């Protein structure tokens, strides 16, 4: 049988720090701007707690800081060769992301409600989602599905008729809708398969306001088809006390988005 999902029974928390730094742009290949690239730090904090025997809640807080320059486009230098047009070394911004996930468990199914809010200097997003799983066929088959919605606001810095980049937009919306469905099937104790489809629709301002001549359509649809085969093998290793080892082989088949 599959391992049916269950609510957590104890309070849990965790913290993770991630750092990322891009290599500086080559000076003789930079037409304008600063050659120093991104320097990013991400702090992630998570709390999870049971709410009775059949329910739990998870809270996530993420803080991200970024500094230095960003590529804006490509130009031609005095030798008619391609060169980067970089922003100045004035990028110094932060992003805060807050999310909550509430799960309710039943005898052979579970549902989850999620909400999230993200804000930074030039972007804010409000999202919500609903998903669920249904276990049938003696827990050998799991049906999954869900829907999510994100409403974003884009407000680039240094925009407006009296600012550094008057051609930039001042305030534009973007909306993303996602629908997914899948099925997982345990064939035997060593083999399981999974099929899933994911559909996402974007509308609104989809261009990058910081890229030169970046013109994109106001709507875009994405379809993803995913197939997964998981094979488990167990064998006995005689090394001192008997120890069981388990190896797993995963195969993924995914159709590209279009």
Short mmCIF file of C-alpha atoms in Angstrom, two decimals:
data_model
loop_
_atom_site.label_atom_id
_atom_site.label_comp_id
_atom_site.label_asym_id
_atom_site.label_seq_id
_atom_site.Cartn_x
_atom_site.Cartn_y
_atom_site.Cartn_z
CA UNK A 1 0.00 0.00 0.00
CA UNK A 2 1.00 3.61 -0.45
CA UNK A 3 2.04 5.70 2.51
CA UNK A 4 -1.11 7.73 3.13
CA UNK A 5 -0.55 11.35 4.15
CA UNK A 6 -1.11 12.17 7.79
CA UNK A 7 -1.13 15.34 9.83
CA UNK A 8 2.03 16.11 11.74
CA UNK A 9 1.88 15.37 15.47
CA UNK A 10 4.59 17.68 16.88
CA UNK A 11 5.60 21.30 16.50
CA UNK A 12 8.43 21.68 13.96
CA UNK A 13 10.57 24.54 12.74
CA UNK A 14 13.51 25.04 10.41
CA UNK A 15 15.87 27.68 9.04
CA UNK A 16 17.90 27.77 5.81
CA UNK A 17 20.41 30.28 4.46
CA UNK A 18 21.20 30.40 0.74
CA UNK A 19 23.82 32.63 -0.89
CA UNK A 20 24.36 33.25 -4.59
CA UNK A 21 26.91 35.39 -6.41
CA UNK A 22 27.34 35.84 -10.15
CA UNK A 23 30.75 36.27 -11.73
CA UNK A 24 31.48 39.87 -12.75
CA UNK A 25 30.85 40.86 -16.33
CA UNK A 26 33.94 41.05 -18.56
CA UNK A 27 35.02 44.70 -18.67
CA UNK A 28 35.91 44.82 -22.37
CA UNK A 29 32.51 43.29 -23.17
CA UNK A 30 30.55 45.84 -21.15
CA UNK A 31 29.44 48.91 -23.07
CA UNK A 32 27.71 50.85 -20.29
CA UNK A 33 27.15 50.45 -16.58
CA UNK A 34 28.88 48.57 -13.78
CA UNK A 35 30.63 45.20 -14.26
CA UNK A 36 29.77 43.78 -10.81
CA UNK A 37 26.86 41.31 -10.97
CA UNK A 38 24.27 39.95 -8.55
CA UNK A 39 25.03 39.17 -4.92
CA UNK A 40 21.99 37.48 -3.33
CA UNK A 41 21.23 36.19 0.16
CA UNK A 42 18.05 34.28 1.04
CA UNK A 43 16.86 33.56 4.59
CA UNK A 44 14.04 30.99 4.93
CA UNK A 45 12.16 30.24 8.14
CA UNK A 46 9.39 27.64 8.53
CA UNK A 47 7.02 26.73 11.36
CA UNK A 48 4.63 23.77 11.34
CA UNK A 49 2.15 22.77 14.00
CA UNK A 50 -0.69 20.27 14.43
CA UNK A 51 -4.23 21.61 14.88
CA UNK A 52 -5.92 18.60 16.38
CA UNK A 53 -5.50 15.04 15.13
CA UNK A 54 -6.56 15.55 11.51
CA UNK A 55 -5.32 19.05 10.69
CA UNK A 56 -2.04 20.97 10.57
CA UNK A 57 -0.74 24.36 9.49
CA UNK A 58 2.58 25.50 8.05
CA UNK A 59 3.89 29.07 7.98
CA UNK A 60 6.81 30.20 5.79
CA UNK A 61 8.76 33.46 5.91
CA UNK A 62 11.40 34.28 3.30
CA UNK A 63 13.63 37.37 3.15
CA UNK A 64 15.83 37.95 0.13
CA UNK A 65 18.37 40.74 -0.39
CA UNK A 66 20.04 41.58 -3.70
CA UNK A 67 22.68 44.12 -4.68
CA UNK A 68 24.83 45.28 -7.60
CA UNK A 69 24.12 45.64 -11.32
CA UNK A 70 21.76 43.88 -13.75
CA UNK A 71 22.05 43.42 -17.54
CA UNK A 72 19.57 45.62 -19.43
CA UNK A 73 20.36 44.68 -23.03
CA UNK A 74 22.96 44.26 -25.76
CA UNK A 75 24.61 47.04 -27.76
CA UNK A 76 27.51 47.56 -30.17
CA UNK A 77 30.92 48.88 -29.13
CA UNK A 78 33.38 50.96 -31.19
CA UNK A 79 34.49 47.79 -33.03
CA UNK A 80 30.88 46.89 -33.85
CA UNK A 81 31.01 43.92 -31.48
CA UNK A 82 28.22 42.91 -29.12
CA UNK A 83 28.58 44.25 -25.58
CA UNK A 84 26.43 44.30 -22.43
CA UNK A 85 24.47 47.36 -21.39
CA UNK A 86 24.40 47.10 -17.60
CA UNK A 87 22.49 49.08 -15.01
CA UNK A 88 24.49 51.14 -12.56
CA UNK A 89 25.65 49.68 -9.25
CA UNK A 90 22.58 51.20 -7.60
CA UNK A 91 20.49 48.02 -7.28
CA UNK A 92 20.00 47.38 -3.59
CA UNK A 93 16.65 45.83 -2.86
CA UNK A 94 14.94 43.25 -0.72
CA UNK A 95 11.96 40.92 -1.00
CA UNK A 96 9.73 39.54 1.73
CA UNK A 97 7.55 36.51 1.11
CA UNK A 98 4.92 35.16 3.51
CA UNK A 99 2.82 32.04 3.00
CA UNK A 100 0.53 29.73 4.97
CA UNK A 101 -0.73 26.25 4.21
CA UNK A 102 -3.64 24.60 6.03
CA UNK A 103 -4.21 20.86 5.53
CA UNK A 104 -7.22 18.76 6.51
CA UNK A 105 -7.04 14.96 6.49
CA UNK A 106 -9.85 12.45 6.12
CA UNK A 107 -9.98 8.65 6.08
CA UNK A 108 -8.86 8.29 2.45
CA UNK A 109 -8.24 11.86 1.26
CA UNK A 110 -6.80 15.24 2.17
CA UNK A 111 -7.26 18.84 1.08
CA UNK A 112 -4.99 21.87 1.44
CA UNK A 113 -5.64 25.61 1.30
CA UNK A 114 -2.71 27.96 0.74
CA UNK A 115 -2.34 31.74 0.68
CA UNK A 116 0.73 33.87 0.04
CA UNK A 117 1.91 37.46 -0.18
CA UNK A 118 5.19 38.74 -1.62
CA UNK A 119 6.44 42.33 -1.74
CA UNK A 120 9.56 44.10 -2.97
CA UNK A 121 10.48 47.57 -4.23
CA UNK A 122 8.91 47.15 -7.66
CA UNK A 123 6.68 44.08 -7.40
CA UNK A 124 3.96 42.66 -5.21
CA UNK A 125 1.96 39.46 -5.52
CA UNK A 126 -1.05 37.96 -3.77
CA UNK A 127 -1.76 34.26 -4.33
CA UNK A 128 -4.13 31.51 -3.21
CA UNK A 129 -4.48 27.84 -4.01
CA UNK A 130 -6.60 24.77 -3.29
CA UNK A 131 -5.40 21.18 -3.79
CA UNK A 132 -6.33 17.67 -2.75
CA UNK A 133 -5.57 13.95 -2.94
CA UNK A 134 -7.93 10.96 -2.99
CA UNK A 135 -6.65 7.44 -2.24
CA UNK A 136 -8.63 4.59 -3.84
CA UNK A 137 -8.13 0.96 -4.82
CA UNK A 138 -6.89 -0.03 -1.35
CA UNK A 139 -4.53 2.96 -1.36
CA UNK A 140 -2.77 1.68 -4.49
CA UNK A 141 -4.08 4.57 -6.59
CA UNK A 142 -3.93 8.28 -5.74
CA UNK A 143 -5.86 10.95 -7.64
CA UNK A 144 -4.54 14.50 -7.27
CA UNK A 145 -5.71 17.90 -8.42
CA UNK A 146 -5.57 21.58 -7.64
CA UNK A 147 -6.00 25.16 -8.75
CA UNK A 148 -4.10 28.37 -7.93
CA UNK A 149 -4.39 32.06 -8.71
CA UNK A 150 -1.81 34.84 -8.47
CA UNK A 151 -2.52 38.56 -8.89
CA UNK A 152 0.63 40.66 -9.31
CA UNK A 153 1.40 44.36 -9.51
CA UNK A 154 4.49 45.63 -11.36
CA UNK A 155 5.82 49.09 -10.43
CA UNK A 156 9.37 49.55 -11.81
CA UNK A 157 11.74 51.98 -10.11
CA UNK A 158 13.15 55.04 -11.91
CA UNK A 159 10.12 55.26 -14.21
CA UNK A 160 7.87 58.19 -15.14
CA UNK A 161 8.23 61.23 -17.40
CA UNK A 162 10.50 63.07 -14.95
CA UNK A 163 12.68 60.13 -13.97
CA UNK A 164 15.77 58.41 -15.39
CA UNK A 165 13.80 56.07 -17.69
CA UNK A 166 10.61 57.89 -18.77
CA UNK A 167 9.74 55.14 -21.28
CA UNK A 168 9.23 52.57 -18.52
CA UNK A 169 5.78 51.64 -17.32
CA UNK A 170 4.54 53.10 -14.02
CA UNK A 171 2.13 50.42 -12.82
CA UNK A 172 0.87 47.33 -14.65
CA UNK A 173 -1.00 44.17 -13.52
CA UNK A 174 -0.32 40.50 -14.25
CA UNK A 175 -2.56 37.52 -13.47
CA UNK A 176 -1.57 33.83 -13.50
CA UNK A 177 -3.98 30.89 -13.23
CA UNK A 178 -2.84 27.28 -12.83
CA UNK A 179 -4.79 24.02 -12.97
CA UNK A 180 -3.22 20.59 -12.46
CA UNK A 181 -4.39 16.97 -12.25
CA UNK A 182 -2.53 13.70 -11.83
CA UNK A 183 -2.77 10.03 -10.98
CA UNK A 184 -0.24 7.77 -9.23
CA UNK A 185 -0.43 3.99 -9.40
CA UNK A 186 1.50 1.38 -7.43
CA UNK A 187 2.01 -1.63 -9.72
CA UNK A 188 3.75 -3.84 -7.18
CA UNK A 189 6.12 -3.45 -4.23
CA UNK A 190 8.95 -2.42 -6.58
CA UNK A 191 7.25 -0.36 -9.30
CA UNK A 192 5.10 2.78 -9.32
CA UNK A 193 4.04 5.12 -12.15
CA UNK A 194 2.73 8.67 -12.20
CA UNK A 195 1.04 10.80 -14.89
CA UNK A 196 0.20 14.49 -14.55
CA UNK A 197 -0.89 17.48 -16.60
CA UNK A 198 -0.33 21.14 -15.68
CA UNK A 199 -2.02 24.10 -17.42
CA UNK A 200 -1.02 27.72 -16.70
CA UNK A 201 -2.51 30.85 -18.23
CA UNK A 202 -0.78 34.26 -17.91
CA UNK A 203 -2.36 37.60 -18.81
CA UNK A 204 -1.44 41.25 -18.40
CA UNK A 205 2.02 42.80 -18.57
CA UNK A 206 4.43 39.90 -19.31
CA UNK A 207 7.47 41.87 -20.54
CA UNK A 208 10.56 42.66 -18.46
CA UNK A 209 10.39 46.43 -17.74
CA UNK A 210 14.16 46.56 -17.19
CA UNK A 211 15.11 45.05 -20.55
CA UNK A 212 15.54 47.27 -23.58
CA UNK A 213 13.10 46.60 -26.43
CA UNK A 214 11.49 43.70 -24.54
CA UNK A 215 8.06 43.38 -26.15
CA UNK A 216 5.99 40.31 -25.30
CA UNK A 217 2.33 39.37 -25.93
CA UNK A 218 -0.22 40.22 -23.25
CA UNK A 219 -1.24 36.58 -22.82
CA UNK A 220 0.54 33.23 -22.75
CA UNK A 221 -0.60 29.66 -22.10
CA UNK A 222 1.62 26.82 -20.92
CA UNK A 223 0.88 23.09 -20.96
CA UNK A 224 3.08 20.50 -19.27
CA UNK A 225 2.67 16.73 -19.46
CA UNK A 226 4.71 14.69 -16.99
CA UNK A 227 5.28 10.95 -16.86
CA UNK A 228 7.27 9.30 -14.10
CA UNK A 229 8.34 5.71 -13.47
CA UNK A 230 9.81 4.81 -10.09
CA UNK A 231 11.53 1.49 -9.50
CA UNK A 232 12.74 0.22 -6.11
CA UNK A 233 15.24 -2.61 -5.63
CA UNK A 234 16.23 -4.18 -2.34
CA UNK A 235 19.13 -6.49 -1.67
CA UNK A 236 20.93 -7.84 1.36
CA UNK A 237 24.47 -6.69 2.05
CA UNK A 238 26.57 -8.90 4.34
CA UNK A 239 28.93 -6.57 6.15
CA UNK A 240 29.07 -7.26 9.85
CA UNK A 241 25.43 -7.25 10.96
CA UNK A 242 22.95 -7.79 8.14
CA UNK A 243 22.02 -4.44 6.63
CA UNK A 244 19.25 -3.89 4.10
CA UNK A 245 20.02 -1.36 1.42
CA UNK A 246 17.50 0.21 -0.92
CA UNK A 247 18.25 1.77 -4.28
CA UNK A 248 15.81 3.74 -6.35
CA UNK A 249 15.75 4.50 -10.05
CA UNK A 250 13.56 7.34 -11.31
CA UNK A 251 12.74 8.09 -14.92
CA UNK A 252 11.04 11.33 -15.95
CA UNK A 253 9.36 12.08 -19.26
CA UNK A 254 8.21 15.65 -19.70
CA UNK A 255 6.78 17.38 -22.74
CA UNK A 256 8.17 20.97 -23.09
CA UNK A 257 5.87 23.92 -22.49
CA UNK A 258 4.41 25.72 -25.47
#
